[in-house]
C-alpha cells in the first residue's frame, strides 16, 4: 500500500499565527502613523496662532488666543468669529515663531467664522479647502491647533457624525456641522480639521464641557460659502423680514381646522414697525408654517430659509392666525451689515 502523505513539519517556514498577527497589526499602526505624520507635515506649517487684544502693558483689553489656517499664499486666514471678537489688534504667529499683524476682512457670527488677512505677507504656506460632502462616518481626521497655548499640537480621531446642528454665538443654528472625537481644548478654536488627503474639511469651533470625545467643526463647504461672501461683500448676505419669534407647538384643533399637519411652527412675538413683515400685514401671535411651500417647523427653519436667494423677491408665507390659515405675500430685504450679529431674521 502506497503512502502519499508528506511530513511538512521540517520545511514549514511560515511564521507562527501570533507573530503573523503582530506583524499585521504593526503594519496597520505604521500606516495610521504615516497618514497622521503626512497630514501634519503638509498642513502644519499653514496653521497659525491667533493672538488678539492690546499688546501694551497694563491695557484694559484682555487678550485671547486661538488658531487659524492660512488658505491662500497672499495671507487669507480662516478662524472663528468668537476668537476675533471685537478686537482691533490681531497678531498671527506661525510655526517658526514669526509674528505678523493681521486685519479682519469680515466676520459671520451666524456660522462662527471670520476671515483675516495677514498684512505684508506673501508666499505663505497654505492649505486647501476640501469638499465636506465627501466625508463619511468613521473617516480618519486630524486636528491641528494651539490648545491651552501649546503650539502646533496634533490630535487624531474619526468623523463621529455628520449633519449636526449647533447654536452659534449669535443665537442662530449652524447647519451641517461635523462631529469628531479628535481631542480639542480651548485654543483649538479656529484651527483646521484635516482629512487623510491633507485637505481642510472643517474649522474647529466648539467643545462640550464635561463631555469626552464630542467636538464640533464647521464644514468646509460652509466655510467656502462664507469666504466667498466676505470677499465679495464684506459680510454674508441674508434676507431680513423684521420679526422676532420662537418655536411653538400648534394646537391640534387649529391644525385640524386649517388642514395642516405641522405640529410645530414659528410663533411671531414682535414685528418691527415699517419692516417687511409689518408691511405684509403680519401680526404678533401669527404662527408661520410654510414659506414658498416649504414646511416651517420652528424659528430655525424660518431663519435658514431666509437666505440671500430670498432678498428682494416676493415670497408666499402661510401663517395660522386665530386657528385660521392665511397666505401672505412678503418681500424680504437685505439684512444690514450692522445687524449681522443680531438674532432677529
Coordinates of C-alpha atoms in Angstrom, one line a residue:
X1 CA 0.0 0.0 0.0
X2 CA 1.5 3.3 -1.1
X3 CA 1.7 6.2 1.4
X4 CA 1.3 9.5 -0.3
X5 CA 1.3 11.6 2.9
X6 CA 4.2 14.0 3.3
X7 CA 5.5 15.3 6.6
X8 CA 6.0 19.1 6.1
X9 CA 6.9 19.8 9.7
X10 CA 10.6 20.2 8.8
X11 CA 10.2 22.6 5.9
X12 CA 7.4 24.8 7.2
X13 CA 8.8 28.3 7.1
X14 CA 5.5 30.2 7.8
X15 CA 5.6 32.3 11.0
X16 CA 3.5 31.3 14.0
X17 CA 0.0 32.7 14.0
X18 CA 0.7 35.0 16.9
X19 CA 3.7 36.5 15.1
X20 CA 1.7 37.0 11.9
X21 CA -1.0 38.8 13.7
X22 CA 1.6 41.0 15.4
X23 CA 3.2 41.8 12.0
X24 CA -0.2 42.7 10.5
X25 CA -1.1 44.9 13.5
X26 CA 2.3 46.7 13.2
X27 CA 1.7 47.3 9.5
X28 CA -1.7 48.9 10.3
X29 CA -0.2 51.0 13.1
X30 CA 2.6 52.2 10.8
X31 CA 0.1 53.1 8.1
X32 CA -2.0 55.0 10.6
X33 CA 1.0 56.8 12.0
X34 CA 2.3 57.6 8.5
X35 CA -1.0 59.1 7.5
X36 CA -1.1 61.4 10.5
X37 CA 2.6 62.3 10.0
X38 CA 2.0 63.1 6.3
X39 CA -1.0 65.3 7.1
X40 CA 0.9 67.1 9.8
X41 CA 3.9 67.8 7.6
X42 CA 1.8 69.1 4.8
X43 CA -0.8 71.2 6.7
X44 CA 1.0 72.0 10.0
X45 CA 3.1 74.9 8.6
X46 CA -0.1 76.6 7.4
X47 CA -1.6 76.7 10.9
X48 CA -1.1 79.9 12.8
X49 CA -1.7 81.1 16.4
X50 CA -4.2 84.0 16.5
X51 CA -3.4 86.5 19.2
X52 CA -5.9 89.2 20.0
X53 CA -6.0 92.2 22.3
X54 CA -3.8 95.1 23.1
X55 CA -0.1 94.4 23.3
X56 CA 0.5 97.5 25.5
X57 CA 1.4 96.6 29.1
X58 CA -1.4 97.4 31.6
X59 CA -4.0 97.7 28.8
X60 CA -7.6 97.1 29.9
X61 CA -8.5 94.9 27.0
X62 CA -7.8 91.3 27.8
X63 CA -6.0 89.3 25.0
X64 CA -7.1 86.0 23.7
X65 CA -5.6 83.0 21.9
X66 CA -6.9 80.8 19.2
X67 CA -5.9 79.1 16.0
X68 CA -6.3 79.8 12.3
X69 CA -5.5 78.2 9.0
X70 CA -3.9 80.0 6.0
X71 CA -5.9 79.2 2.9
X72 CA -4.0 81.3 0.2
X73 CA -0.4 82.3 -0.3
X74 CA -1.3 86.0 -0.1
X75 CA -2.3 85.7 3.6
X76 CA -6.0 84.9 3.8
X77 CA -6.7 83.2 7.1
X78 CA -9.8 81.4 8.4
X79 CA -10.6 81.3 12.1
X80 CA -13.6 81.6 14.4
X81 CA -15.5 84.8 14.9
X82 CA -15.5 84.2 18.7
X83 CA -11.7 84.1 18.6
X84 CA -11.6 87.5 16.9
X85 CA -14.4 89.0 18.9
X86 CA -14.3 92.8 18.7
X87 CA -10.5 93.0 18.9
X88 CA -8.8 95.6 16.7
X89 CA -5.3 94.3 17.2
X90 CA -4.6 90.8 15.9
X91 CA -1.3 89.0 15.5
X92 CA -0.6 85.8 13.7
X93 CA 2.3 83.6 14.9
X94 CA 3.5 80.9 12.5
X95 CA 5.3 77.7 13.2
X96 CA 8.6 79.4 13.1
X97 CA 7.6 81.9 15.7
X98 CA 7.3 84.9 13.3
X99 CA 4.5 87.3 14.3
X100 CA 2.6 89.2 11.6
X101 CA -0.1 91.8 12.1
X102 CA -3.5 91.0 10.6
X103 CA -6.7 92.8 9.9
X104 CA -10.3 91.5 9.9
X105 CA -11.9 91.3 6.4
X106 CA -15.2 90.1 7.8
X107 CA -16.9 88.1 10.5
X108 CA -20.0 85.9 10.4
X109 CA -21.2 85.1 14.0
X110 CA -24.1 83.1 12.5
X111 CA -21.6 80.4 11.5
X112 CA -18.8 81.4 14.0
X113 CA -16.4 82.1 11.1
X114 CA -14.0 85.1 10.5
X115 CA -11.7 85.9 7.6
X116 CA -8.4 87.7 8.2
X117 CA -5.6 89.0 6.0
X118 CA -2.0 89.0 7.1
X119 CA -0.5 92.4 6.4
X120 CA 2.5 92.5 4.2
X121 CA 2.8 88.7 3.9
X122 CA 3.3 86.9 0.7
X123 CA 4.1 83.3 -0.4
X124 CA 2.9 81.8 2.8
X125 CA 2.5 78.1 3.3
X126 CA -1.2 77.4 2.9
X127 CA -3.7 74.5 2.9
X128 CA -6.6 73.8 0.5
X129 CA -10.3 73.6 1.4
X130 CA -11.8 70.2 0.6
X131 CA -15.3 69.1 -0.1
X132 CA -17.0 68.2 3.1
X133 CA -19.9 66.4 1.3
X134 CA -17.4 63.6 0.5
X135 CA -16.9 62.8 4.2
X136 CA -18.1 59.5 5.7
X137 CA -18.6 58.5 9.3
X138 CA -15.5 56.7 10.7
X139 CA -13.2 58.6 8.4
X140 CA -9.8 59.5 9.8
X141 CA -9.4 63.2 10.6
X142 CA -6.6 65.2 12.2
X143 CA -7.0 68.4 14.3
X144 CA -4.1 70.9 14.4
X145 CA -4.0 73.9 16.7
X146 CA -2.8 75.6 19.8
X147 CA -4.8 74.1 22.7
X148 CA -4.2 75.8 26.0
X149 CA -1.4 77.8 24.4
X150 CA 0.6 74.7 23.5
X151 CA 1.6 75.5 19.9
X152 CA 1.5 73.1 16.9
X153 CA -0.4 70.4 18.8
X154 CA -1.8 67.5 16.7
X155 CA -4.6 65.2 17.7
X156 CA -6.3 62.5 15.6
X157 CA -9.6 60.8 15.6
X158 CA -12.5 59.9 13.3
X159 CA -15.7 61.6 12.0
X160 CA -18.2 60.6 14.6
X161 CA -21.3 62.0 12.9
X162 CA -22.3 64.4 10.0
X163 CA -25.1 66.9 9.6
X164 CA -25.2 68.1 13.2
X165 CA -26.6 71.4 14.2
X166 CA -25.3 73.6 17.0
X167 CA -26.2 77.0 18.4
X168 CA -23.8 79.9 17.3
X169 CA -22.8 82.8 19.4
X170 CA -25.5 84.9 17.7
X171 CA -28.3 82.5 18.8
X172 CA -28.8 81.1 15.3
X173 CA -28.2 77.4 14.5
X174 CA -25.1 76.4 12.4
X175 CA -26.2 73.7 10.0
X176 CA -24.1 70.8 8.5
X177 CA -21.7 70.6 11.4
X178 CA -19.1 67.8 11.7
X179 CA -18.9 65.9 14.9
X180 CA -15.5 64.4 15.7
X181 CA -13.7 62.6 18.6
X182 CA -10.3 64.3 17.8
X183 CA -9.4 65.9 21.2
X184 CA -10.0 69.7 21.2
X185 CA -9.4 72.2 24.0
X186 CA -9.6 76.0 24.4
X187 CA -7.1 77.4 21.9
X188 CA -8.0 74.8 19.2
X189 CA -10.9 77.1 18.1
X190 CA -10.4 78.3 14.5
X191 CA -7.8 75.6 13.7
X192 CA -8.3 73.1 10.9
X193 CA -9.9 69.7 10.9
X194 CA -8.0 67.8 8.1
X195 CA -8.7 64.7 6.1
X196 CA -6.1 62.0 5.4
X197 CA -5.6 63.6 2.0
X198 CA -4.4 66.8 3.7
X199 CA -7.5 68.8 2.8
X200 CA -9.2 71.1 5.3
X201 CA -12.7 69.7 5.7
X202 CA -13.7 71.7 8.8
X203 CA -12.9 74.6 11.1
X204 CA -12.9 73.5 14.7
X205 CA -15.4 75.6 16.6
X206 CA -16.8 74.0 19.8
X207 CA -16.4 71.5 22.6
X208 CA -18.9 70.3 25.1
X209 CA -17.7 71.0 28.6
X210 CA -17.7 67.8 30.7
X211 CA -18.1 65.5 27.7
X212 CA -15.4 63.3 26.3
X213 CA -14.8 62.8 22.6
X214 CA -17.6 65.1 21.4
X215 CA -16.2 68.1 19.5
X216 CA -17.6 70.0 16.5
X217 CA -16.2 71.7 13.4
X218 CA -17.9 74.0 10.8
X219 CA -17.9 72.1 7.5
X220 CA -15.5 73.3 4.8
X221 CA -18.4 73.8 2.3
X222 CA -20.0 76.3 4.7
X223 CA -16.6 78.0 5.2
X224 CA -16.2 78.3 1.4
X225 CA -19.6 80.0 1.1
X226 CA -18.8 82.4 3.9
X227 CA -15.4 83.1 2.5
X228 CA -16.8 84.0 -1.0
X229 CA -19.5 86.2 0.5
X230 CA -17.0 88.1 2.7
X231 CA -14.6 88.6 -0.2
X232 CA -17.4 89.9 -2.4
X233 CA -19.5 91.9 0.0
X234 CA -17.5 92.2 3.3
X235 CA -20.2 90.2 5.1
X236 CA -22.6 87.3 4.4
X237 CA -25.8 88.5 2.7
X238 CA -29.0 87.2 4.3
X239 CA -32.7 88.1 3.9
X240 CA -34.5 90.1 6.6
X241 CA -38.2 90.5 7.4
X242 CA -38.1 92.3 10.7
X243 CA -39.6 89.9 13.2
X244 CA -38.5 88.1 16.4
X245 CA -40.1 84.8 17.3
X246 CA -39.8 81.4 18.9
X247 CA -40.6 77.8 18.2
X248 CA -44.0 76.9 19.5
X249 CA -46.4 73.9 19.3
X250 CA -49.5 74.2 17.1
X251 CA -52.8 73.3 18.9
X252 CA -54.2 70.1 17.4
X253 CA -57.6 71.6 16.9
X254 CA -56.1 74.6 15.0
X255 CA -54.2 72.2 12.7
X256 CA -57.3 70.1 12.0
X257 CA -59.4 73.2 11.2
X258 CA -56.7 74.6 8.9
X259 CA -56.0 71.3 7.3
X260 CA -52.2 71.3 8.1
X261 CA -50.1 68.6 9.5
X262 CA -47.4 70.8 11.2
X263 CA -47.0 70.0 14.9
X264 CA -44.7 73.0 15.5
X265 CA -44.3 76.4 13.9
X266 CA -42.5 79.8 14.2
X267 CA -44.6 82.0 16.6
X268 CA -44.0 85.7 15.8
X269 CA -43.5 87.6 19.1
X270 CA -42.6 91.0 17.8
X271 CA -43.0 92.8 14.5
X272 CA -40.6 95.7 13.6
X273 CA -42.6 98.8 12.6
X274 CA -42.4 99.6 8.9
X275 CA -40.4 96.4 8.3
X276 CA -41.3 93.9 5.5
X277 CA -43.4 91.8 7.9
X278 CA -45.4 94.8 9.1
X279 CA -46.0 96.0 5.5
X280 CA -47.2 92.5 4.6
X281 CA -49.8 92.6 7.4
X282 CA -48.2 90.1 9.8
X283 CA -49.2 90.4 13.4
X284 CA -47.7 89.3 16.8
X285 CA -49.2 85.9 17.6
X286 CA -49.2 84.7 13.9
X287 CA -47.6 81.2 13.5
X288 CA -45.6 80.7 10.3
X289 CA -46.0 77.2 9.0
X290 CA -44.8 77.4 5.4
X291 CA -42.5 79.6 3.2
X292 CA -42.9 79.2 -0.5
X293 CA -44.4 75.8 0.0
X294 CA -41.6 74.6 2.4
X295 CA -42.7 73.5 5.8
X296 CA -41.6 75.6 8.8
X297 CA -41.4 73.6 12.0
X298 CA -39.7 76.2 14.1
X299 CA -37.9 79.5 14.1
X300 CA -34.7 77.8 13.0
X301 CA -36.4 76.6 9.8
X302 CA -37.5 80.2 9.1
X303 CA -34.1 81.6 9.6
X304 CA -32.4 79.0 7.4
X305 CA -34.8 79.7 4.5
X306 CA -34.3 83.5 4.7
X307 CA -31.0 83.3 2.7
X308 CA -29.6 85.5 0.1
X309 CA -31.8 83.9 -2.6
X310 CA -34.9 85.5 -0.9
X311 CA -33.6 89.0 -0.9
X312 CA -35.8 91.5 -2.9
X313 CA -38.0 88.6 -4.0
X314 CA -41.7 88.3 -3.1
X315 CA -42.3 85.0 -1.3
X316 CA -45.6 83.4 -0.1
X317 CA -45.8 82.8 3.6
X318 CA -48.6 80.6 5.1
X319 CA -49.5 81.6 8.7
X320 CA -52.0 80.5 11.3
X321 CA -54.0 83.4 12.8
X322 CA -56.5 82.5 15.5
X323 CA -56.7 79.0 14.1
X324 CA -57.3 80.1 10.5
X325 CA -54.9 79.6 7.6
X326 CA -53.8 82.7 5.8
X327 CA -51.5 83.3 2.8
X328 CA -49.4 86.4 2.9
X329 CA -47.1 87.8 0.3
X330 CA -43.9 89.2 1.9
X331 CA -40.9 91.0 0.3
X332 CA -37.7 90.3 2.3
X333 CA -34.9 92.9 2.1
X334 CA -31.2 92.5 2.7
X335 CA -30.1 92.4 6.3
X336 CA -27.8 95.3 7.1
X337 CA -24.2 94.6 8.0
X338 CA -24.6 96.3 11.3
X339 CA -27.4 93.9 12.2
X340 CA -25.5 90.8 11.3
X341 CA -24.8 89.9 14.9
X342 CA -28.5 90.0 15.9
X343 CA -30.8 87.0 16.2
X344 CA -33.8 88.6 14.5
X345 CA -34.5 87.4 10.9

